[in-house]
Tab-separated table of C-alpha atoms in Angstrom:
chain	number	residue	atom	x	y	z
W	1	MET	CA	-100.550	39.356	-29.464
W	2	LYS	CA	-98.648	41.874	-31.667
W	3	ILE	CA	-95.671	41.905	-29.200
W	4	SER	CA	-95.433	38.125	-29.291
W	5	ILE	CA	-95.454	38.098	-33.160
W	6	TRP	CA	-92.786	40.853	-33.109
W	7	LEU	CA	-90.651	38.810	-30.734
W	8	ILE	CA	-90.898	35.638	-32.812
W	9	ALA	CA	-89.954	37.604	-35.918
W	10	PHE	CA	-86.966	39.252	-34.134
W	11	SER	CA	-85.764	35.882	-32.716
W	12	PHE	CA	-86.018	34.424	-36.288
W	13	CYS	CA	-84.065	37.362	-37.658
W	14	LEU	CA	-81.378	37.071	-34.904
W	15	ASN	CA	-80.991	33.338	-35.467
W	16	VAL	CA	-80.579	33.879	-39.240
W	17	ALA	CA	-77.997	36.637	-38.595
W	18	ASN	CA	-76.128	34.372	-36.163
W	19	ALA	CA	-76.020	31.407	-38.595
W	20	GLN	CA	-72.479	31.628	-39.988
W	21	SER	CA	-71.232	30.496	-43.366
W	22	GLY	CA	-68.070	28.768	-44.159
W	23	LYS	CA	-66.006	29.350	-47.343
W	24	VAL	CA	-65.264	27.009	-50.210
W	25	PHE	CA	-62.201	27.520	-52.614
W	26	ASP	CA	-62.426	25.200	-55.664
W	27	LYS	CA	-59.442	26.236	-57.808
W	28	LEU	CA	-56.512	25.627	-55.373
W	29	SER	CA	-53.386	23.880	-56.642
W	30	MET	CA	-50.163	22.234	-55.660
W	31	ASP	CA	-47.280	20.789	-57.573
W	32	SER	CA	-46.794	17.020	-57.640
W	33	LYS	CA	-43.418	15.511	-58.314
W	34	ILE	CA	-44.973	12.031	-58.270
W	35	LEU	CA	-47.612	12.889	-61.006
W	36	LYS	CA	-45.406	15.426	-62.658
W	37	SER	CA	-48.107	18.019	-62.989
W	38	GLU	CA	-49.981	20.655	-61.112
W	39	ARG	CA	-52.876	19.084	-59.124
W	40	HIS	CA	-56.061	20.896	-58.218
W	41	PHE	CA	-58.132	20.475	-55.145
W	42	ALA	CA	-60.996	22.270	-53.550
W	43	ILE	CA	-61.492	22.995	-49.729
W	44	TYR	CA	-64.250	23.856	-47.354
W	45	LEU	CA	-63.279	25.889	-44.321
W	46	PRO	CA	-65.767	26.319	-41.482
W	47	ALA	CA	-67.063	29.657	-40.565
W	48	ASP	CA	-64.875	30.172	-37.585
W	49	TYR	CA	-61.635	29.268	-39.292
W	50	GLU	CA	-60.550	32.848	-39.994
W	51	THR	CA	-61.408	34.135	-36.518
W	52	SER	CA	-59.927	31.348	-34.486
W	53	ASP	CA	-56.583	29.824	-33.811
W	54	ARG	CA	-57.891	26.262	-33.349
W	55	SER	CA	-57.119	23.305	-35.430
W	56	TYR	CA	-59.804	21.130	-37.036
W	57	PRO	CA	-60.605	17.584	-37.979
W	58	VAL	CA	-60.566	16.711	-41.630
W	59	LEU	CA	-62.799	14.900	-44.025
W	60	TYR	CA	-61.386	13.834	-47.397
W	61	LEU	CA	-64.339	13.892	-49.755
W	62	LEU	CA	-63.836	12.120	-53.100
W	63	HIS	CA	-65.710	12.803	-56.322
W	64	GLY	CA	-66.971	10.230	-58.859
W	65	ALA	CA	-65.992	9.416	-62.432
W	66	GLY	CA	-66.575	12.301	-64.878
W	67	ASP	CA	-66.356	15.009	-62.225
W	68	ASP	CA	-63.328	16.773	-60.702
W	69	GLN	CA	-62.632	18.622	-57.396
W	70	THR	CA	-65.620	20.832	-58.150
W	71	GLY	CA	-68.138	18.070	-58.179
W	72	TRP	CA	-69.053	18.110	-54.429
W	73	VAL	CA	-69.069	21.957	-54.611
W	74	GLN	CA	-71.270	22.419	-57.724
W	75	PHE	CA	-73.519	19.447	-57.617
W	76	GLY	CA	-73.239	18.178	-53.951
W	77	GLU	CA	-73.747	21.556	-52.477
W	78	VAL	CA	-71.082	20.919	-49.758
W	79	LEU	CA	-70.992	24.552	-48.596
W	80	HIS	CA	-74.823	24.738	-47.954
W	81	ILE	CA	-74.959	21.266	-46.369
W	82	ALA	CA	-71.943	21.556	-44.169
W	83	ASP	CA	-72.853	24.951	-42.967
W	84	LYS	CA	-76.380	23.680	-42.017
W	85	ALA	CA	-75.104	20.630	-40.170
W	86	ILE	CA	-72.546	22.597	-38.180
W	87	ASN	CA	-75.036	25.399	-37.451
W	88	GLU	CA	-77.563	22.963	-36.239
W	89	GLY	CA	-75.171	20.977	-34.133
W	90	THR	CA	-75.336	17.747	-35.961
W	91	ALA	CA	-71.704	17.950	-37.204
W	92	THR	CA	-68.672	19.432	-35.596
W	93	PRO	CA	-66.705	22.199	-37.448
W	94	MET	CA	-64.377	20.441	-39.812
W	95	ILE	CA	-62.234	21.104	-42.934
W	96	ILE	CA	-63.356	19.201	-46.029
W	97	VAL	CA	-60.696	18.563	-48.690
W	98	MET	CA	-61.881	17.495	-52.237
W	99	PRO	CA	-59.026	16.414	-54.634
W	100	ASP	CA	-59.267	16.119	-58.342
W	101	ALA	CA	-58.762	12.482	-59.654
W	102	GLN	CA	-59.993	13.233	-63.186
W	103	THR	CA	-57.034	15.125	-64.720
W	104	GLY	CA	-54.294	13.122	-66.460
W	105	GLN	CA	-55.739	9.693	-65.704
W	106	ARG	CA	-59.039	9.022	-64.129
W	107	GLY	CA	-58.996	7.191	-60.749
W	108	TYR	CA	-57.674	7.114	-57.169
W	109	PHE	CA	-55.312	4.098	-57.600
W	110	ASN	CA	-51.827	3.621	-58.899
W	111	SER	CA	-52.041	2.004	-62.428
W	112	PRO	CA	-51.074	-1.692	-62.737
W	113	ASP	CA	-47.940	-0.938	-64.759
W	114	GLY	CA	-46.788	1.642	-62.222
W	115	GLU	CA	-46.799	4.526	-64.675
W	116	TRP	CA	-49.393	6.558	-62.895
W	117	LYS	CA	-49.207	6.656	-59.123
W	118	TYR	CA	-52.266	8.638	-57.874
W	119	GLU	CA	-52.567	6.694	-54.474
W	120	ASP	CA	-48.878	7.553	-53.836
W	121	PHE	CA	-49.528	11.202	-54.637
W	122	PHE	CA	-52.514	11.278	-52.258
W	123	PHE	CA	-50.741	9.902	-49.273
W	124	GLU	CA	-47.223	11.116	-49.849
W	125	GLU	CA	-47.991	14.672	-51.282
W	126	LEU	CA	-51.570	15.755	-51.067
W	127	MET	CA	-52.265	14.732	-47.388
W	128	PRO	CA	-49.101	16.177	-45.994
W	129	TYR	CA	-49.491	19.299	-48.052
W	130	VAL	CA	-52.950	20.155	-46.966
W	131	GLU	CA	-52.397	19.174	-43.376
W	132	LYS	CA	-49.379	21.428	-43.132
W	133	THR	CA	-50.881	24.307	-44.972
W	134	TYR	CA	-54.203	24.362	-43.095
W	135	ARG	CA	-54.836	24.044	-39.338
W	136	ILE	CA	-55.713	20.300	-39.425
W	137	LYS	CA	-55.482	17.878	-36.639
W	138	GLY	CA	-53.113	15.238	-38.274
W	139	GLU	CA	-54.197	12.218	-36.120
W	140	LYS	CA	-56.201	9.160	-37.118
W	141	ARG	CA	-58.948	10.043	-34.596
W	142	PHE	CA	-59.488	13.431	-36.471
W	143	ARG	CA	-59.307	12.201	-40.071
W	144	ALA	CA	-62.001	10.639	-42.064
W	145	ILE	CA	-62.630	9.684	-45.714
W	146	ALA	CA	-65.801	9.475	-47.936
W	147	GLY	CA	-66.764	9.599	-51.552
W	148	LEU	CA	-69.299	8.635	-54.075
W	149	SER	CA	-69.178	5.950	-56.860
W	150	MET	CA	-65.519	5.873	-58.029
W	151	GLY	CA	-64.749	7.976	-54.994
W	152	GLY	CA	-66.702	5.439	-52.864
W	153	GLY	CA	-64.268	2.835	-54.181
W	154	GLY	CA	-61.399	5.156	-53.324
W	155	SER	CA	-62.663	5.403	-49.861
W	156	PHE	CA	-62.956	1.659	-49.396
W	157	MET	CA	-59.342	1.181	-50.738
W	158	TYR	CA	-57.763	4.035	-48.885
W	159	ALA	CA	-59.224	3.042	-45.583
W	160	LEU	CA	-58.393	-0.635	-46.078
W	161	HIS	CA	-54.915	0.102	-47.321
W	162	HIS	CA	-54.263	2.619	-44.488
W	163	PRO	CA	-56.641	1.898	-41.515
W	164	GLU	CA	-54.026	3.528	-39.179
W	165	LEU	CA	-54.835	6.903	-40.813
W	166	PHE	CA	-58.648	7.097	-40.773
W	167	SER	CA	-61.221	6.964	-37.951
W	168	SER	CA	-64.161	6.645	-40.192
W	169	ALA	CA	-64.836	5.769	-43.935
W	170	CYS	CA	-68.147	6.414	-45.685
W	171	PRO	CA	-68.370	4.869	-49.165
W	172	LEU	CA	-71.572	6.111	-51.031
W	173	SER	CA	-72.896	4.054	-53.989
W	174	ALA	CA	-69.333	2.739	-54.166
W	175	TYR	CA	-67.671	1.041	-56.925
W	176	VAL	CA	-66.242	-1.818	-54.824
W	177	GLY	CA	-64.131	-3.326	-57.668
W	178	GLU	CA	-64.835	-5.854	-60.369
W	179	LEU	CA	-66.717	-8.809	-58.894
W	180	SER	CA	-64.337	-11.378	-60.644
W	181	PHE	CA	-60.843	-11.366	-61.915
W	182	GLU	CA	-62.092	-12.323	-65.313
W	183	SER	CA	-64.320	-9.095	-65.466
W	184	PHE	CA	-61.354	-6.968	-64.227
W	185	ASN	CA	-59.049	-8.507	-66.813
W	186	THR	CA	-61.565	-7.791	-69.670
W	187	ARG	CA	-62.500	-4.227	-68.556
W	188	PHE	CA	-59.156	-2.732	-67.546
W	189	ILE	CA	-56.221	-4.585	-69.104
W	190	LYS	CA	-55.159	-3.801	-72.665
W	191	ASP	CA	-54.092	-6.633	-74.920
W	192	ASP	CA	-50.469	-5.306	-75.187
W	193	ASN	CA	-49.901	-5.285	-71.319
W	194	LYS	CA	-46.620	-6.712	-70.228
W	195	LEU	CA	-47.703	-7.865	-66.747
W	196	SER	CA	-47.931	-11.530	-65.858
W	197	GLU	CA	-51.188	-13.059	-64.697
W	198	GLU	CA	-49.880	-13.369	-61.196
W	199	GLU	CA	-49.060	-9.657	-61.044
W	200	LEU	CA	-52.556	-8.827	-62.425
W	201	ARG	CA	-54.105	-11.027	-59.877
W	202	ASN	CA	-52.170	-9.468	-56.999
W	203	TYR	CA	-53.226	-5.972	-58.278
W	204	TYR	CA	-56.873	-7.016	-58.493
W	205	LYS	CA	-56.817	-8.347	-54.982
W	206	GLN	CA	-55.318	-5.165	-53.610
W	207	HIS	CA	-57.972	-3.033	-55.317
W	208	ASN	CA	-61.100	-5.014	-54.595
W	209	ALA	CA	-63.061	-4.377	-51.396
W	210	LEU	CA	-64.256	-7.988	-51.119
W	211	SER	CA	-60.807	-9.396	-51.468
W	212	LEU	CA	-59.354	-7.109	-48.923
W	213	ILE	CA	-62.193	-7.681	-46.368
W	214	GLU	CA	-61.436	-11.354	-46.709
W	215	SER	CA	-57.724	-11.183	-46.330
W	216	LEU	CA	-57.272	-8.567	-43.664
W	217	PRO	CA	-57.658	-9.256	-39.877
W	218	VAL	CA	-60.988	-8.370	-38.393
W	219	LYS	CA	-59.332	-6.197	-35.776
W	220	THR	CA	-57.661	-4.262	-38.505
W	221	ILE	CA	-60.893	-3.487	-40.426
W	222	ASN	CA	-62.737	-2.786	-37.218
W	223	SER	CA	-60.231	-0.103	-36.386
W	224	VAL	CA	-62.142	2.082	-38.846
W	225	ARG	CA	-65.824	3.048	-38.347
W	226	TRP	CA	-67.776	2.102	-41.505
W	227	TYR	CA	-70.900	3.842	-42.982
W	228	ILE	CA	-72.052	2.253	-46.327
W	229	ASP	CA	-74.921	3.784	-48.227
W	230	CYS	CA	-76.415	2.680	-51.625
W	231	GLY	CA	-79.742	3.309	-53.225
W	232	ASP	CA	-82.107	0.386	-53.977
W	233	ASP	CA	-82.179	1.398	-57.626
W	234	ASP	CA	-78.308	1.954	-57.998
W	235	PHE	CA	-76.594	-0.145	-60.690
W	236	LEU	CA	-73.861	-0.728	-58.080
W	237	TYR	CA	-76.211	-2.079	-55.563
W	238	GLU	CA	-74.982	-5.796	-55.935
W	239	GLY	CA	-71.336	-4.965	-55.036
W	240	ASN	CA	-72.339	-2.925	-51.926
W	241	SER	CA	-74.794	-5.773	-50.740
W	242	LEU	CA	-71.983	-8.220	-51.074
W	243	VAL	CA	-69.643	-6.130	-49.044
W	244	HIS	CA	-72.369	-5.762	-46.398
W	245	ILE	CA	-72.769	-9.558	-46.367
W	246	ALA	CA	-68.993	-10.146	-46.209
W	247	MET	CA	-68.629	-7.748	-43.335
W	248	THR	CA	-71.575	-9.243	-41.419
W	249	LYS	CA	-70.103	-12.864	-41.844
W	250	LYS	CA	-66.831	-11.640	-40.598
W	251	LYS	CA	-68.207	-9.675	-37.662
W	252	VAL	CA	-66.944	-6.372	-38.974
W	253	ARG	CA	-68.903	-3.493	-37.277
W	254	HIS	CA	-70.516	-1.195	-39.839
W	255	GLU	CA	-73.666	0.861	-40.584
W	256	TYR	CA	-75.311	-0.252	-43.896
W	257	ARG	CA	-78.006	1.916	-45.421
W	258	VAL	CA	-80.366	1.188	-48.335
W	259	ARG	CA	-82.544	3.967	-49.261
W	260	ASN	CA	-85.049	4.723	-51.972
W	261	GLY	CA	-82.941	6.079	-54.880
W	262	ALA	CA	-80.466	5.630	-57.654
W	263	HIS	CA	-77.009	6.742	-58.789
W	264	THR	CA	-77.766	10.454	-58.573
W	265	TRP	CA	-76.760	13.596	-56.972
W	266	THR	CA	-80.234	13.823	-55.400
W	267	TYR	CA	-79.337	10.690	-53.544
W	268	TRP	CA	-75.770	11.808	-52.569
W	269	ARG	CA	-76.942	15.343	-51.347
W	270	SER	CA	-79.310	13.414	-48.933
W	271	SER	CA	-76.395	11.233	-47.845
W	272	LEU	CA	-73.926	14.017	-46.998
W	273	PRO	CA	-75.632	15.206	-43.886
W	274	GLU	CA	-75.564	11.661	-42.397
W	275	VAL	CA	-71.866	11.329	-43.362
W	276	LEU	CA	-70.991	14.571	-41.533
W	277	HIS	CA	-72.851	13.442	-38.555
W	278	PHE	CA	-71.323	10.002	-38.527
W	279	VAL	CA	-67.693	11.170	-38.833
W	280	SER	CA	-68.299	13.955	-36.187
W	281	GLN	CA	-69.064	11.055	-33.749
W	282	ALA	CA	-65.465	9.930	-33.870
W	283	PHE	CA	-64.151	13.459	-33.956
W	284	HIS	CA	-66.135	14.068	-30.737
W	285	GLN	CA	-65.048	10.797	-29.148
W	286	TYR	CA	-68.313	8.903	-29.349
């Protein structure tokens, strides 16, 4: 009996010792010519990154309004959650890149007047920089995007604007865009703007998940695997529900989750393990 207990204790200690931990760096930076500033980002590197020569798939993980590149590190506990998923075998080792979309001007899109071009920065500078600097597999199959709230909206738009680049997209509690042009016009456009109504309407259609789902070919949208998750008490629940309905009517394949919860980090921390598992399915050739 004592020997059995000792063996169980020894086995437990051995498993704990063998459980490896990755590393997070949350104050990395790069120069951006497009945004004319130094841009910060955080990165999660899996445990075997420093001891192997292999290249890894990548997940771009976007924060919400009010946070920066440290949001998923500090409040989302990305290090603990990613390590646990990888050690338990529910997710494949991957690199997770978390950019800052708070500094200078908040948001993941180019501004309507073209003065601020964050989306251009993301695709033309950030993505090439990190995929060259780190051992990242730079192919659609091995690239995914996810995010919460404002970052969920960024996930929708980036994957719909560039479906050729992402195998999976996982918007969480996403801001899908204003649900009407009138609401968009009231909320975002200043009285002194110089853009015509036609230009504003075109911008609105290109930055609204419902409009893009309606206008894009089904085959194009279906080239991305979709995982959409929003709590039943979330103030953004309506927009996410409408996206689910629009995708269902158009026969777009997607996973849609409604769980008990609100617009909180408690909810998003419980979402992240599922996101890591979902994107890993494509990385593993599901």
